[in-house]
Tab-separated table of C-alpha atoms in Angstrom:
chain	number	residue	atom	x	y	z
G	768	MET	CA	108.791	101.165	82.130
G	769	VAL	CA	105.498	102.819	82.595
G	770	GLU	CA	105.619	104.703	85.766
G	771	LYS	CA	102.020	104.460	87.909
G	772	LYS	CA	100.148	107.930	87.607
G	773	VAL	CA	99.764	110.192	90.475
G	774	ILE	CA	96.625	110.750	91.735
G	775	LEU	CA	95.719	114.363	92.973
G	776	THR	CA	93.128	116.518	94.054
G	777	TYR	CA	93.262	120.188	92.190
G	778	GLU	CA	94.410	121.031	95.893
G	779	GLY	CA	97.061	118.734	96.432
G	780	LEU	CA	98.511	119.945	92.300
G	781	LYS	CA	98.752	123.482	93.700
G	782	ASN	CA	100.174	122.662	97.508
G	783	MET	CA	102.918	120.569	95.258
G	784	GLU	CA	103.828	122.937	92.185
G	785	ALA	CA	104.084	125.645	95.320
G	786	GLU	CA	106.832	123.799	96.776
G	787	LEU	CA	108.394	122.802	94.220
G	788	GLU	CA	108.875	126.366	93.726
G	789	ASN	CA	109.375	127.276	97.098
G	790	LEU	CA	112.905	124.858	96.591
G	791	LYS	CA	113.964	125.786	93.377
G	792	THR	CA	113.993	128.961	94.250
G	793	VAL	CA	114.429	129.894	98.166
G	794	ARG	CA	115.478	127.022	99.613
G	795	ARG	CA	118.341	125.900	97.007
G	796	LYS	CA	119.838	129.743	97.810
G	797	ASP	CA	119.851	129.520	101.340
G	798	VAL	CA	121.554	125.764	101.203
G	799	ALA	CA	123.909	127.290	98.477
G	800	ASP	CA	124.585	130.384	101.121
G	801	LYS	CA	124.701	128.307	104.006
G	802	ILE	CA	127.959	125.980	101.466
G	803	LYS	CA	130.134	129.081	101.094
G	804	GLU	CA	129.588	130.329	104.789
G	805	ALA	CA	130.957	127.089	105.922
G	806	ARG	CA	133.870	126.988	103.438
G	807	GLY	CA	134.704	129.966	104.367
G	808	GLN	CA	135.429	128.730	107.612
G	809	GLY	CA	139.141	126.718	106.664
G	810	ASP	CA	139.335	123.539	107.035
G	811	LEU	CA	136.122	121.130	105.366
G	812	SER	CA	137.009	117.853	106.440
G	813	GLU	CA	136.310	118.805	110.083
G	814	ASN	CA	133.635	121.273	109.203
G	815	ALA	CA	130.445	119.991	110.671
G	816	GLU	CA	128.182	122.946	109.327
G	817	TYR	CA	129.110	122.067	105.668
G	818	ASP	CA	128.623	118.020	106.096
G	819	ALA	CA	124.683	119.586	107.679
G	820	ALA	CA	124.603	122.069	104.725
G	821	LYS	CA	126.147	119.551	102.193
G	822	GLU	CA	123.743	117.202	103.157
G	823	GLU	CA	120.745	119.840	103.182
G	824	GLN	CA	121.157	120.089	100.105
G	825	ALA	CA	120.915	117.002	99.445
G	826	GLU	CA	117.948	116.268	100.432
G	827	ILE	CA	116.657	119.208	98.708
G	828	GLU	CA	117.462	118.386	94.986
G	829	ALA	CA	116.583	114.376	95.701
G	830	ARG	CA	112.944	116.273	96.267
G	831	ILE	CA	112.694	118.155	93.663
G	832	VAL	CA	113.641	114.702	91.579
G	833	GLN	CA	110.780	113.673	93.463
G	834	LEU	CA	108.225	116.111	93.095
G	835	GLU	CA	108.936	116.636	89.225
G	836	LYS	CA	108.976	112.879	88.799
G	837	MET	CA	105.162	113.209	90.477
G	838	LEU	CA	103.998	116.331	88.821
G	839	ARG	CA	105.025	114.681	85.356
G	840	ASN	CA	102.737	111.583	85.855
G	841	ALA	CA	99.562	113.467	87.773
G	842	GLU	CA	96.306	113.067	86.832
G	843	VAL	CA	94.191	115.855	88.198
G	844	ILE	CA	90.553	114.295	89.557
G	845	ASP	CA	87.941	115.892	88.093
G	846	GLU	CA	85.672	116.332	91.106
G	847	GLU	CA	82.224	117.645	89.063
G	848	VAL	CA	82.747	113.664	87.344
G	849	VAL	CA	81.737	111.653	90.173
G	850	GLU	CA	78.399	111.295	91.017
G	851	LYS	CA	77.000	113.448	93.480
G	852	GLY	CA	76.000	111.584	96.354
G	853	THR	CA	79.091	109.043	96.221
G	854	ILE	CA	81.687	109.083	97.454
G	855	GLY	CA	84.589	109.494	95.010
G	856	LEU	CA	88.068	110.837	95.134
G	857	GLY	CA	87.725	114.776	96.743
G	858	ALA	CA	84.543	114.085	98.716
G	859	THR	CA	84.540	114.817	102.150
G	860	VAL	CA	83.278	111.030	103.946
G	861	THR	CA	81.668	112.470	107.638
G	862	VAL	CA	80.884	108.243	108.694
G	863	LEU	CA	79.945	107.105	112.451
G	864	ASP	CA	82.474	104.377	114.193
G	865	VAL	CA	79.570	102.129	115.163
G	866	GLU	CA	81.326	100.542	118.042
G	867	PHE	CA	82.529	102.969	119.423
G	868	ASP	CA	79.257	105.478	118.308
G	869	GLU	CA	82.227	107.956	117.183
G	870	GLU	CA	81.823	109.856	114.488
G	871	ALA	CA	84.879	110.858	111.951
G	872	VAL	CA	85.633	112.868	108.838
G	873	TYR	CA	87.772	112.329	105.834
G	874	THR	CA	88.383	113.567	102.902
G	875	ILE	CA	89.800	111.258	100.101
G	876	VAL	CA	92.290	111.647	98.286
G	877	GLY	CA	95.378	109.930	95.836
G	878	SER	CA	98.207	108.546	98.286
G	879	ALA	CA	100.689	111.629	97.811
G	880	GLU	CA	98.458	114.387	99.226
G	881	ALA	CA	97.471	111.376	102.014
G	882	ASP	CA	97.525	112.467	105.667
G	883	PRO	CA	95.762	110.314	108.105
G	884	MET	CA	96.020	112.819	111.212
G	885	ASN	CA	94.281	115.565	109.469
G	886	GLY	CA	92.150	113.036	107.841
G	887	ARG	CA	93.191	113.251	104.510
G	888	ILE	CA	93.152	109.229	103.426
G	889	SER	CA	94.209	106.854	100.485
G	890	ASN	CA	92.435	105.806	97.830
G	891	GLU	CA	94.508	102.667	98.401
G	892	SER	CA	94.374	103.056	102.391
G	893	PRO	CA	91.471	99.707	103.562
G	894	VAL	CA	88.993	102.510	105.093
G	895	GLY	CA	89.589	104.737	101.613
G	896	MET	CA	88.962	101.550	99.384
G	897	ALA	CA	86.356	100.293	101.229
G	898	LEU	CA	84.036	103.680	101.213
G	899	LEU	CA	84.461	104.544	97.576
G	900	GLY	CA	81.823	104.224	96.175
G	901	HIS	CA	78.833	104.308	98.804
G	902	LYS	CA	76.253	106.224	99.209
G	903	GLU	CA	74.363	108.149	102.081
G	904	GLY	CA	73.203	105.800	105.001
G	905	ASP	CA	75.145	102.789	103.468
G	906	SER	CA	77.068	100.555	106.204
G	907	VAL	CA	80.478	100.183	105.021
G	908	MET	CA	82.181	96.602	106.706
G	909	ILE	CA	86.295	97.550	106.442
G	910	ALA	CA	89.033	94.752	107.285
G	911	THR	CA	91.656	96.924	108.969
G	912	PRO	CA	94.800	95.606	111.219
G	913	ASP	CA	92.702	95.515	114.322
G	914	GLY	CA	90.345	93.360	112.677
G	915	GLU	CA	86.604	94.544	111.216
G	916	VAL	CA	84.678	97.778	111.289
G	917	GLU	CA	81.506	98.820	111.030
G	918	PHE	CA	80.733	102.236	109.602
G	919	LYS	CA	77.985	104.248	108.526
G	920	VAL	CA	77.914	106.912	105.800
G	921	LEU	CA	76.521	110.560	107.424
G	922	LYS	CA	76.694	112.402	104.947
G	923	ILE	CA	79.061	113.450	101.721
G	924	ALA	CA	80.222	116.570	100.502
G	925	LYS	CA	82.048	117.319	98.024
């Protein structure tokens, strides 16, 4: 089975590598110490601290596996290749919501880096897909779950 490419910005790649390193070197050791301490308290069958530490260990190991898989399949966006003045992956876009006369700033990233609460939207999201390829001054109609929204592209930065 062919695994899906994980599209990342250079910043996203560095963040994932740092998180993986932290999980492997710091968090693994911390949880191992917690397990060792909980074992020293005696009967493991009724030891909530032991159970919690083992659960934390499982979560850490699952995240390590997930990050390693994503990094193995990572495709880093070459932001220099994207045509200047055109919305592409890695671009930061200022748009005007025409209906509400409100500006919003979005950075278009791969789905692995998406964080909508901080303005980082996926290229696979309805808004991200609709904005790709547009230029400053373009009006873009976007189909969202709440209906059609019109955005006017005000500014594109890399």
